PDB file of C-alpha atoms and ligand atoms in Angstrom:
ATOM      1  CA  MET A   7       0.000   0.000   0.000  1.00 79.00           C
ATOM      2  CA  LYS A   8       1.627   3.247  -1.097  1.00 83.00           C
ATOM      3  CA  HIS A   9       0.717   6.308   0.945  1.00 90.00           C
ATOM      4  CA  ASN A  10       1.443   9.912   0.167  1.00 91.00           C
ATOM      5  CA  LEU A  11       2.930  11.787   3.122  1.00 92.00           C
ATOM      6  CA  ASP A  12       4.002  14.755   1.047  1.00 91.00           C
ATOM      7  CA  PHE A  13       1.519  17.415   2.124  1.00 94.00           C
ATOM      8  CA  ASP A  14       2.069  21.009   3.188  1.00 93.00           C
ATOM      9  CA  PRO A  15      -1.238  22.222   4.672  1.00 93.00           C
ATOM     10  CA  ASP A  16      -0.189  25.901   4.630  1.00 93.00           C
ATOM     11  CA  HIS A  17      -2.060  26.449   7.915  1.00 94.00           C
ATOM     12  CA  GLY A  18      -4.038  29.678   8.023  1.00 93.00           C
ATOM     13  CA  THR A  19      -4.390  29.952   4.237  1.00 95.00           C
ATOM     14  CA  ALA A  20      -7.407  28.951   2.138  1.00 97.00           C
ATOM     15  CA  VAL A  21      -5.621  27.040  -0.628  1.00 97.00           C
ATOM     16  CA  GLU A  22      -7.402  27.142  -3.995  1.00 97.00           C
ATOM     17  CA  LEU A  23      -7.736  23.624  -5.443  1.00 97.00           C
ATOM     18  CA  LEU A  24     -10.099  24.374  -8.325  1.00 95.00           C
ATOM     19  CA  PRO A  25     -12.143  27.452  -9.205  1.00 94.00           C
ATOM     20  CA  GLY A  26     -14.753  27.520  -6.433  1.00 94.00           C
ATOM     21  CA  LEU A  27     -13.073  24.932  -4.200  1.00 97.00           C
ATOM     22  CA  ARG A  28     -10.663  25.847  -1.419  1.00 98.00           C
ATOM     23  CA  ARG A  29      -9.085  23.898   1.438  1.00 98.00           C
ATOM     24  CA  LEU A  30      -8.324  25.268   4.889  1.00 98.00           C
ATOM     25  CA  THR A  31      -6.497  22.921   7.260  1.00 98.00           C
ATOM     26  CA  ALA A  32      -7.143  23.197  10.998  1.00 97.00           C
ATOM     27  CA  ARG A  33      -4.232  23.344  13.425  1.00 96.00           C
ATOM     28  CA  ASN A  34      -4.920  19.980  15.030  1.00 95.00           C
ATOM     29  CA  PRO A  35      -2.072  17.800  13.745  1.00 94.00           C
ATOM     30  CA  GLY A  36      -1.589  14.421  15.416  1.00 91.00           C
ATOM     31  CA  PRO A  37      -1.073  10.686  14.922  1.00 86.00           C
ATOM     32  CA  PHE A  38      -4.690  10.217  13.776  1.00 86.00           C
ATOM     33  CA  THR A  39      -5.197  13.581  12.051  1.00 92.00           C
ATOM     34  CA  PHE A  40      -1.884  13.885  10.135  1.00 94.00           C
ATOM     35  CA  ARG A  41      -1.328  17.651   9.505  1.00 95.00           C
ATOM     36  CA  GLY A  42      -4.845  18.513  10.729  1.00 97.00           C
ATOM     37  CA  THR A  43      -8.458  18.332   9.580  1.00 97.00           C
ATOM     38  CA  ASN A  44      -9.184  19.674   6.108  1.00 98.00           C
ATOM     39  CA  THR A  45     -12.138  22.045   5.893  1.00 98.00           C
ATOM     40  CA  TYR A  46     -13.413  22.643   2.353  1.00 98.00           C
ATOM     41  CA  LEU A  47     -14.982  25.884   1.137  1.00 98.00           C
ATOM     42  CA  ILE A  48     -17.205  25.456  -1.919  1.00 97.00           C
ATOM     43  CA  GLY A  49     -18.391  28.468  -3.927  1.00 95.00           C
ATOM     44  CA  THR A  50     -17.408  32.117  -4.253  1.00 92.00           C
ATOM     45  CA  ARG A  51     -20.198  34.667  -3.708  1.00 93.00           C
ATOM     46  CA  ARG A  52     -22.124  32.079  -1.762  1.00 95.00           C
ATOM     47  CA  THR A  53     -20.347  29.356   0.154  1.00 97.00           C
ATOM     48  CA  VAL A  54     -20.883  25.898   1.587  1.00 97.00           C
ATOM     49  CA  VAL A  55     -18.376  24.898   4.269  1.00 98.00           C
ATOM     50  CA  VAL A  56     -17.637  21.178   4.596  1.00 98.00           C
ATOM     51  CA  ASP A  57     -16.335  19.810   7.926  1.00 98.00           C
ATOM     52  CA  PRO A  58     -15.462  22.854  10.041  1.00 98.00           C
ATOM     53  CA  GLY A  59     -13.290  20.566  12.144  1.00 97.00           C
ATOM     54  CA  PRO A  60     -12.709  20.395  15.887  1.00 97.00           C
ATOM     55  CA  ALA A  61     -13.921  23.001  18.394  1.00 97.00           C
ATOM     56  CA  LEU A  62     -11.088  25.421  17.627  1.00 97.00           C
ATOM     57  CA  GLU A  63     -12.162  29.084  17.674  1.00 97.00           C
ATOM     58  CA  ASN A  64      -9.034  30.158  15.772  1.00 97.00           C
ATOM     59  CA  HIS A  65      -9.947  27.795  12.935  1.00 98.00           C
ATOM     60  CA  ILE A  66     -13.490  29.212  12.856  1.00 98.00           C
ATOM     61  CA  ASP A  67     -11.976  32.736  12.737  1.00 98.00           C
ATOM     62  CA  THR A  68      -9.881  31.658   9.739  1.00 98.00           C
ATOM     63  CA  ILE A  69     -12.908  30.148   7.977  1.00 98.00           C
ATOM     64  CA  LEU A  70     -14.894  33.343   8.551  1.00 98.00           C
ATOM     65  CA  SER A  71     -12.159  35.558   7.167  1.00 97.00           C
ATOM     66  CA  ALA A  72     -11.716  33.270   4.139  1.00 97.00           C
ATOM     67  CA  ILE A  73     -15.428  33.510   3.274  1.00 97.00           C
ATOM     68  CA  GLN A  74     -15.764  37.187   4.129  1.00 96.00           C
ATOM     69  CA  GLY A  75     -18.035  38.965   1.655  1.00 94.00           C
ATOM     70  CA  SER A  76     -19.884  35.811   0.693  1.00 95.00           C
ATOM     71  CA  VAL A  77     -23.066  34.350   2.148  1.00 95.00           C
ATOM     72  CA  LEU A  78     -22.703  31.074   4.013  1.00 97.00           C
ATOM     73  CA  ASP A  79     -25.473  28.825   2.687  1.00 96.00           C
ATOM     74  CA  ALA A  80     -24.802  25.728   4.764  1.00 97.00           C
ATOM     75  CA  ILE A  81     -22.365  23.871   6.976  1.00 98.00           C
ATOM     76  CA  LEU A  82     -21.978  20.309   5.680  1.00 98.00           C
ATOM     77  CA  VAL A  83     -20.701  17.565   7.964  1.00 98.00           C
ATOM     78  CA  SER A  84     -19.351  14.184   6.789  1.00 98.00           C
ATOM     79  CA  HIS A  85     -19.299  12.289  10.085  1.00 98.00           C
ATOM     80  CA  THR A  86     -19.342  12.753  13.830  1.00 97.00           C
ATOM     81  CA  HIS A  87     -15.754  12.477  14.989  1.00 96.00           C
ATOM     82  CA  MET A  88     -14.411  15.152  17.325  1.00 95.00           C
ATOM     83  CA  ASP A  89     -11.936  16.350  14.689  1.00 96.00           C
ATOM     84  CA  HIS A  90     -14.686  16.992  12.095  1.00 97.00           C
ATOM     85  CA  SER A  91     -18.071  18.048  13.465  1.00 98.00           C
ATOM     86  CA  PRO A  92     -17.863  20.145  16.692  1.00 98.00           C
ATOM     87  CA  GLY A  93     -16.665  23.186  14.699  1.00 98.00           C
ATOM     88  CA  ALA A  94     -20.043  23.157  12.936  1.00 98.00           C
ATOM     89  CA  ARG A  95     -21.751  24.357  16.112  1.00 98.00           C
ATOM     90  CA  LEU A  96     -19.210  27.139  16.643  1.00 98.00           C
ATOM     91  CA  LEU A  97     -19.606  28.269  13.043  1.00 98.00           C
ATOM     92  CA  GLN A  98     -23.404  28.099  13.306  1.00 98.00           C
ATOM     93  CA  ARG A  99     -23.336  30.211  16.486  1.00 98.00           C
ATOM     94  CA  ARG A 100     -21.470  32.934  14.602  1.00 97.00           C
ATOM     95  CA  THR A 101     -23.354  32.797  11.293  1.00 97.00           C
ATOM     96  CA  GLY A 102     -26.760  31.174  11.832  1.00 97.00           C
ATOM     97  CA  ALA A 103     -26.164  28.885   8.838  1.00 98.00           C
ATOM     98  CA  PRO A 104     -27.885  25.475   8.932  1.00 98.00           C
ATOM     99  CA  ILE A 105     -25.950  22.308   9.779  1.00 98.00           C
ATOM    100  CA  VAL A 106     -26.605  19.749   7.048  1.00 98.00           C
ATOM    101  CA  GLY A 107     -25.410  16.211   6.390  1.00 98.00           C
ATOM    102  CA  CYS A 108     -24.736  13.185   8.564  1.00 98.00           C
ATOM    103  CA  GLY A 109     -27.070  12.152  11.354  1.00 97.00           C
ATOM    104  CA  PRO A 110     -26.290  11.960  15.075  1.00 96.00           C
ATOM    105  CA  HIS A 111     -23.396   9.803  16.235  1.00 94.00           C
ATOM    106  CA  ARG A 112     -24.222   6.125  16.594  1.00 89.00           C
ATOM    107  CA  ALA A 113     -22.285   2.892  16.965  1.00 85.00           C
ATOM    108  CA  ALA A 114     -22.112   0.502  14.031  1.00 82.00           C
ATOM    109  CA  ARG A 115     -23.600  -2.134  16.322  1.00 76.00           C
ATOM    110  CA  ALA A 116     -24.664  -2.481  19.943  1.00 69.00           C
ATOM    111  CA  LEU A 117     -21.778  -2.567  22.377  1.00 62.00           C
ATOM    112  CA  MET A 118     -21.172  -5.973  23.805  1.00 57.00           C
ATOM    113  CA  GLU A 119     -21.460  -6.615  27.495  1.00 48.00           C
ATOM    114  CA  ASN A 120     -18.365  -5.628  29.503  1.00 53.00           C
ATOM    115  CA  GLU A 121     -16.778  -4.306  26.345  1.00 57.00           C
ATOM    116  CA  VAL A 122     -14.344  -1.462  26.754  1.00 57.00           C
ATOM    117  CA  ASN A 123     -14.777   1.296  24.254  1.00 58.00           C
ATOM    118  CA  PRO A 124     -11.340   2.771  23.688  1.00 57.00           C
ATOM    119  CA  LEU A 125     -12.514   5.067  20.914  1.00 54.00           C
ATOM    120  CA  ASP A 126     -15.539   6.423  22.765  1.00 57.00           C
ATOM    121  CA  SER A 127     -13.992   9.855  23.262  1.00 65.00           C
ATOM    122  CA  SER A 128     -13.682  10.298  19.494  1.00 87.00           C
ATOM    123  CA  GLY A 129     -17.464  10.375  18.922  1.00 91.00           C
ATOM    124  CA  ASP A 130     -19.236  13.761  18.899  1.00 95.00           C
ATOM    125  CA  LYS A 131     -22.440  12.957  20.807  1.00 93.00           C
ATOM    126  CA  ASP A 132     -23.743  16.539  20.596  1.00 96.00           C
ATOM    127  CA  HIS A 133     -24.105  16.690  16.825  1.00 97.00           C
ATOM    128  CA  LYS A 134     -27.671  17.415  15.729  1.00 96.00           C
ATOM    129  CA  PRO A 135     -28.119  18.372  12.063  1.00 98.00           C
ATOM    130  CA  ASP A 136     -30.822  20.822  10.996  1.00 98.00           C
ATOM    131  CA  GLN A 137     -31.166  18.820   7.797  1.00 98.00           C
ATOM    132  CA  LEU A 138     -30.242  15.190   7.342  1.00 98.00           C
ATOM    133  CA  LEU A 139     -28.755  14.021   4.032  1.00 98.00           C
ATOM    134  CA  ARG A 140     -29.185  10.421   2.957  1.00 98.00           C
ATOM    135  CA  ASP A 141     -27.563   8.404   0.207  1.00 98.00           C
ATOM    136  CA  GLY A 142     -28.395   9.923  -3.175  1.00 98.00           C
ATOM    137  CA  ASP A 143     -29.760  13.177  -1.760  1.00 98.00           C
ATOM    138  CA  VAL A 144     -28.672  16.250  -3.678  1.00 97.00           C
ATOM    139  CA  TYR A 145     -28.170  19.393  -1.630  1.00 97.00           C
ATOM    140  CA  ASP A 146     -28.927  22.432  -3.765  1.00 94.00           C
ATOM    141  CA  ALA A 147     -26.952  25.402  -2.531  1.00 89.00           C
ATOM    142  CA  SER A 148     -27.185  28.678  -4.439  1.00 84.00           C
ATOM    143  CA  GLU A 149     -24.058  28.192  -6.549  1.00 85.00           C
ATOM    144  CA  VAL A 150     -23.564  24.423  -6.503  1.00 91.00           C
ATOM    145  CA  SER A 151     -25.362  21.127  -6.063  1.00 95.00           C
ATOM    146  CA  ILE A 152     -23.768  18.517  -3.865  1.00 97.00           C
ATOM    147  CA  GLU A 153     -24.574  14.823  -4.096  1.00 98.00           C
ATOM    148  CA  THR A 154     -24.516  12.691  -0.969  1.00 98.00           C
ATOM    149  CA  ILE A 155     -22.930   9.232  -1.012  1.00 98.00           C
ATOM    150  CA  ALA A 156     -23.472   7.167   2.137  1.00 98.00           C
ATOM    151  CA  THR A 157     -20.175   5.426   2.956  1.00 98.00           C
ATOM    152  CA  PRO A 158     -20.507   3.712   6.350  1.00 97.00           C
ATOM    153  CA  GLY A 159     -17.495   1.832   7.712  1.00 96.00           C
ATOM    154  CA  HIS A 160     -15.181   4.365   9.388  1.00 95.00           C
ATOM    155  CA  THR A 161     -18.313   5.491  11.223  1.00 95.00           C
ATOM    156  CA  ALA A 162     -21.882   4.279  10.781  1.00 95.00           C
ATOM    157  CA  ASN A 163     -23.047   7.724   9.633  1.00 97.00           C
ATOM    158  CA  HIS A 164     -20.150   8.571   7.276  1.00 98.00           C
ATOM    159  CA  LEU A 165     -20.941  10.502   4.069  1.00 98.00           C
ATOM    160  CA  CYS A 166     -18.880  11.479   1.042  1.00 98.00           C
ATOM    161  CA  PHE A 167     -19.883  14.445  -1.121  1.00 98.00           C
ATOM    162  CA  ALA A 168     -19.640  14.885  -4.895  1.00 98.00           C
ATOM    163  CA  ILE A 169     -19.793  18.380  -6.380  1.00 96.00           C
ATOM    164  CA  SER A 170     -22.063  18.413  -9.440  1.00 92.00           C
ATOM    165  CA  GLY A 171     -20.285  19.201 -12.666  1.00 91.00           C
ATOM    166  CA  GLU A 172     -16.833  18.538 -11.209  1.00 93.00           C
ATOM    167  CA  ASP A 173     -14.782  15.351 -11.382  1.00 95.00           C
ATOM    168  CA  VAL A 174     -14.107  15.457  -7.652  1.00 97.00           C
ATOM    169  CA  LEU A 175     -15.287  13.712  -4.534  1.00 98.00           C
ATOM    170  CA  LEU A 176     -14.844  14.911  -0.969  1.00 98.00           C
ATOM    171  CA  SER A 177     -13.952  11.567   0.602  1.00 98.00           C
ATOM    172  CA  ALA A 178     -13.536  12.702   4.258  1.00 98.00           C
ATOM    173  CA  ASP A 179     -12.141   9.841   6.388  1.00 97.00           C
ATOM    174  CA  HIS A 180     -13.405   6.998   4.187  1.00 98.00           C
ATOM    175  CA  VAL A 181     -10.532   7.255   1.707  1.00 98.00           C
ATOM    176  CA  MET A 182      -7.350   9.166   2.559  1.00 97.00           C
ATOM    177  CA  GLY A 183      -4.031   9.247   0.757  1.00 95.00           C
ATOM    178  CA  TRP A 184      -1.705   9.502   3.769  1.00 93.00           C
ATOM    179  CA  SER A 185      -2.999   6.438   5.629  1.00 91.00           C
ATOM    180  CA  THR A 186      -5.581   3.694   5.660  1.00 90.00           C
ATOM    181  CA  SER A 187      -8.769   4.607   7.543  1.00 91.00           C
ATOM    182  CA  ILE A 188      -9.420   3.472  11.067  1.00 90.00           C
ATOM    183  CA  VAL A 189     -12.175   0.886  10.994  1.00 92.00           C
ATOM    184  CA  ALA A 190     -12.780  -0.117  14.580  1.00 88.00           C
ATOM    185  CA  PRO A 191     -15.672  -0.994  16.817  1.00 83.00           C
ATOM    186  CA  PRO A 192     -17.956   0.367  18.038  1.00 84.00           C
ATOM    187  CA  ASP A 193     -17.970   3.281  15.560  1.00 87.00           C
ATOM    188  CA  GLY A 194     -16.795   1.287  12.591  1.00 91.00           C
ATOM    189  CA  SER A 195     -17.667  -1.875  10.730  1.00 94.00           C
ATOM    190  CA  MET A 196     -15.302  -3.714   8.373  1.00 96.00           C
ATOM    191  CA  ARG A 197     -18.173  -5.197   6.434  1.00 96.00           C
ATOM    192  CA  ASP A 198     -19.713  -1.777   5.819  1.00 97.00           C
ATOM    193  CA  TYR A 199     -16.311  -0.289   5.006  1.00 97.00           C
ATOM    194  CA  MET A 200     -15.603  -2.897   2.308  1.00 97.00           C
ATOM    195  CA  ALA A 201     -19.072  -2.341   0.813  1.00 98.00           C
ATOM    196  CA  SER A 202     -18.449   1.417   0.824  1.00 98.00           C
ATOM    197  CA  LEU A 203     -15.179   0.932  -1.095  1.00 98.00           C
ATOM    198  CA  GLU A 204     -17.262  -0.898  -3.723  1.00 98.00           C
ATOM    199  CA  THR A 205     -19.704   2.026  -3.763  1.00 98.00           C
ATOM    200  CA  LEU A 206     -16.870   4.377  -4.717  1.00 98.00           C
ATOM    201  CA  LEU A 207     -15.412   1.961  -7.280  1.00 98.00           C
ATOM    202  CA  ALA A 208     -18.721   2.217  -9.144  1.00 98.00           C
ATOM    203  CA  ARG A 209     -18.431   6.014  -9.376  1.00 97.00           C
ATOM    204  CA  PRO A 210     -16.732   8.121 -12.055  1.00 97.00           C
ATOM    205  CA  GLU A 211     -14.777  10.673  -9.971  1.00 98.00           C
ATOM    206  CA  GLN A 212     -10.997  10.515 -10.536  1.00 97.00           C
ATOM    207  CA  THR A 213      -9.828  13.016  -7.906  1.00 98.00           C
ATOM    208  CA  TYR A 214     -10.594  12.807  -4.202  1.00 98.00           C
ATOM    209  CA  TYR A 215     -10.125  15.478  -1.569  1.00 98.00           C
ATOM    210  CA  PRO A 216      -9.947  13.747   1.822  1.00 98.00           C
ATOM    211  CA  GLY A 217     -10.492  14.898   5.396  1.00 98.00           C
ATOM    212  CA  HIS A 218      -6.747  14.712   6.142  1.00 97.00           C
ATOM    213  CA  GLY A 219      -3.753  15.084   3.833  1.00 97.00           C
ATOM    214  CA  GLY A 220      -3.479  15.961   0.173  1.00 97.00           C
ATOM    215  CA  HIS A 221      -5.656  15.077  -2.806  1.00 97.00           C
ATOM    216  CA  ILE A 222      -5.668  11.654  -4.460  1.00 97.00           C
ATOM    217  CA  ASP A 223      -5.180  11.339  -8.234  1.00 96.00           C
ATOM    218  CA  ASN A 224      -6.407   8.218 -10.078  1.00 96.00           C
ATOM    219  CA  ALA A 225      -8.639   7.627  -7.094  1.00 97.00           C
ATOM    220  CA  PRO A 226     -10.430   4.463  -8.325  1.00 97.00           C
ATOM    221  CA  ALA A 227      -7.081   2.645  -8.693  1.00 97.00           C
ATOM    222  CA  TYR A 228      -6.156   3.762  -5.184  1.00 97.00           C
ATOM    223  CA  VAL A 229      -9.514   2.526  -3.824  1.00 98.00           C
ATOM    224  CA  ALA A 230      -8.899  -0.833  -5.525  1.00 98.00           C
ATOM    225  CA  ASP A 231      -5.490  -0.966  -3.736  1.00 97.00           C
ATOM    226  CA  LEU A 232      -7.166  -0.218  -0.400  1.00 97.00           C
ATOM    227  CA  LYS A 233      -9.568  -3.080  -0.985  1.00 97.00           C
ATOM    228  CA  GLN A 234      -6.707  -5.428  -1.892  1.00 97.00           C
ATOM    229  CA  HIS A 235      -4.803  -4.344   1.223  1.00 96.00           C
ATOM    230  CA  ARG A 236      -7.737  -5.255   3.489  1.00 96.00           C
ATOM    231  CA  LEU A 237      -8.299  -8.581   1.738  1.00 97.00           C
ATOM    232  CA  GLN A 238      -4.609  -9.427   2.268  1.00 96.00           C
ATOM    233  CA  ARG A 239      -4.896  -8.493   5.936  1.00 96.00           C
ATOM    234  CA  GLU A 240      -7.954 -10.705   6.208  1.00 97.00           C
ATOM    235  CA  GLN A 241      -6.032 -13.623   4.669  1.00 97.00           C
ATOM    236  CA  SER A 242      -3.131 -13.108   7.115  1.00 97.00           C
ATOM    237  CA  ILE A 243      -5.543 -13.165  10.045  1.00 97.00           C
ATOM    238  CA  LEU A 244      -7.248 -16.290   8.728  1.00 97.00           C
ATOM    239  CA  SER A 245      -3.937 -18.099   8.370  1.00 96.00           C
ATOM    240  CA  GLU A 246      -2.961 -17.053  11.939  1.00 97.00           C
ATOM    241  CA  ILE A 247      -6.071 -18.785  13.279  1.00 97.00           C
ATOM    242  CA  SER A 248      -6.232 -21.710  10.855  1.00 96.00           C
ATOM    243  CA  ALA A 249      -4.367 -24.322  12.927  1.00 94.00           C
ATOM    244  CA  VAL A 250      -4.883 -23.144  16.495  1.00 95.00           C
ATOM    245  CA  ASP A 251      -7.154 -20.628  18.162  1.00 96.00           C
ATOM    246  CA  ARG A 252      -5.564 -17.288  19.010  1.00 97.00           C
ATOM    247  CA  SER A 253      -6.336 -14.170  21.013  1.00 97.00           C
ATOM    248  CA  ILE A 254      -6.233 -10.712  19.453  1.00 96.00           C
ATOM    249  CA  PRO A 255      -2.984  -9.732  21.307  1.00 95.00           C
ATOM    250  CA  GLU A 256      -1.338 -12.895  19.938  1.00 96.00           C
ATOM    251  CA  ILE A 257      -2.431 -12.085  16.385  1.00 97.00           C
ATOM    252  CA  VAL A 258      -1.305  -8.467  16.711  1.00 96.00           C
ATOM    253  CA  ALA A 259       2.089  -9.486  18.139  1.00 95.00           C
ATOM    254  CA  THR A 260       2.744 -11.541  14.988  1.00 95.00           C
ATOM    255  CA  LEU A 261       1.152  -9.432  12.258  1.00 95.00           C
ATOM    256  CA  TYR A 262       2.299  -6.076  13.618  1.00 93.00           C
ATOM    257  CA  ALA A 263       5.735  -7.188  14.854  1.00 93.00           C
ATOM    258  CA  SER A 264       7.398  -4.431  12.806  1.00 92.00           C
ATOM    259  CA  VAL A 265       4.964  -1.718  13.941  1.00 88.00           C
ATOM    260  CA  ASP A 266       5.592   0.639  16.877  1.00 89.00           C
ATOM    261  CA  PRO A 267       4.033  -1.081  19.958  1.00 89.00           C
ATOM    262  CA  SER A 268       2.291   2.193  20.887  1.00 85.00           C
ATOM    263  CA  LEU A 269       0.096   1.601  17.825  1.00 84.00           C
ATOM    264  CA  HIS A 270      -0.805  -1.947  18.867  1.00 89.00           C
ATOM    265  CA  PRO A 271      -4.005  -0.960  20.715  1.00 86.00           C
ATOM    266  CA  ALA A 272      -5.338   0.631  17.511  1.00 84.00           C
ATOM    267  CA  ALA A 273      -4.165  -2.416  15.539  1.00 89.00           C
ATOM    268  CA  SER A 274      -6.066  -4.666  17.981  1.00 91.00           C
ATOM    269  CA  LEU A 275      -9.286  -2.847  17.146  1.00 91.00           C
ATOM    270  CA  SER A 276      -8.665  -3.201  13.444  1.00 92.00           C
ATOM    271  CA  VAL A 277      -7.953  -6.934  13.823  1.00 95.00           C
ATOM    272  CA  PHE A 278     -11.112  -7.206  15.905  1.00 95.00           C
ATOM    273  CA  ALA A 279     -13.121  -5.517  13.116  1.00 95.00           C
ATOM    274  CA  HIS A 280     -11.791  -8.109  10.658  1.00 96.00           C
ATOM    275  CA  LEU A 281     -12.589 -10.984  13.039  1.00 96.00           C
ATOM    276  CA  GLU A 282     -16.088  -9.669  13.624  1.00 94.00           C
ATOM    277  CA  ASP A 283     -16.626  -9.574   9.849  1.00 95.00           C
ATOM    278  CA  LEU A 284     -15.178 -13.094   9.448  1.00 97.00           C
ATOM    279  CA  ALA A 285     -17.443 -14.399  12.217  1.00 95.00           C
ATOM    280  CA  GLU A 286     -20.504 -12.790  10.599  1.00 93.00           C
ATOM    281  CA  ARG A 287     -19.592 -14.510   7.351  1.00 95.00           C
ATOM    282  CA  GLY A 288     -19.192 -17.872   9.093  1.00 96.00           C
ATOM    283  CA  LEU A 289     -15.426 -18.028   8.391  1.00 97.00           C
ATOM    284  CA  ALA A 290     -14.330 -17.780  12.036  1.00 97.00           C
ATOM    285  CA  THR A 291     -15.710 -18.602  15.446  1.00 97.00           C
ATOM    286  CA  ALA A 292     -15.121 -16.860  18.766  1.00 95.00           C
ATOM    287  CA  ARG A 293     -14.804 -18.513  22.162  1.00 94.00           C
ATOM    288  CA  PRO A 294     -16.533 -17.800  24.499  1.00 91.00           C
ATOM    289  CA  ASP A 295     -18.504 -14.999  22.800  1.00 88.00           C
ATOM    290  CA  ILE A 296     -17.176 -12.457  20.342  1.00 88.00           C
ATOM    291  CA  SER A 297     -15.292  -9.746  22.238  1.00 87.00           C
ATOM    292  CA  LEU A 298     -11.858  -8.153  22.375  1.00 88.00           C
ATOM    293  CA  SER A 299     -10.761 -10.834  24.878  1.00 90.00           C
ATOM    294  CA  ALA A 300     -12.138 -13.870  23.004  1.00 94.00           C
ATOM    295  CA  ARG A 301     -10.084 -16.533  21.238  1.00 97.00           C
ATOM    296  CA  PHE A 302     -10.703 -16.982  17.528  1.00 97.00           C
ATOM    297  CA  LYS A 303     -10.426 -19.970  15.222  1.00 97.00           C
ATOM    298  CA  ALA A 304     -11.015 -20.313  11.488  1.00 97.00           C
ATOM    299  CA  THR A 305     -13.883 -22.631  10.620  1.00 95.00           C
ATOM    300  CA  ARG A 306     -11.999 -24.320   7.799  1.00 79.00           C
TER     301      ARG A 306
HETATM  302 ZN1   ZN B   2     -13.104  10.222  11.493  1.00 50.96          ZN
END
């Protein structure tokens, strides 16, 4: 899997990507956010802001100065992670613009009994859109129309947005060039994620602008690589549990031996997401019940 780490966000500047499309990166760099969350500004005299980012007043100030002189039609939100959606409420407080897009935060499935939820703090439980967008909905702003593509997997409510008349897709955290996406319970579902990769493979857009990092050229080929990467990971997990049953820490210790141990907890969640998918498909069983502490065995 080839990732592109070459990205200068030019913090504080609205970088023009195409006529009528600008990117403004928030100052929240980190191991999960790369150089920071990308906010997109669509339009000129009238604007739609996509993903105002975390609750950072200085980022909201920068958005407001970048769109000064234009009317803010709507604040679009792709999904409810703390680095994407809380800024919507700050921006709404200062402009009155409606919050449009993904629904409230929800888990991909019910939490299991006694299950720890290491990613719980990443969900924005306070997100309440004024207008919900569902798969296929077209949001008509004054200058542009924006098509909604439901892409669950990273989160259950994740949306991508296509700008009508342009060969571009705003792929948020579903497809990013700098890294694979986190697909981990309870927010995420590997089965949904794989189906959402297929959804994008059926679409025509060649250039993606993600929620973190730079744009992706030849995007369908990249999405096909992502799919291949996950299928390979799935095969590795299956071969780990083919002869004897194994726990998730045992699988991670082998498959992620070359990876910084501080990233092993995140890797455990990703392995769990694969195992959950394999169990649902009847290819693996969990003992006692499926959980992060269960032992897993391939069924054939
Ligand atoms: Zn996210």
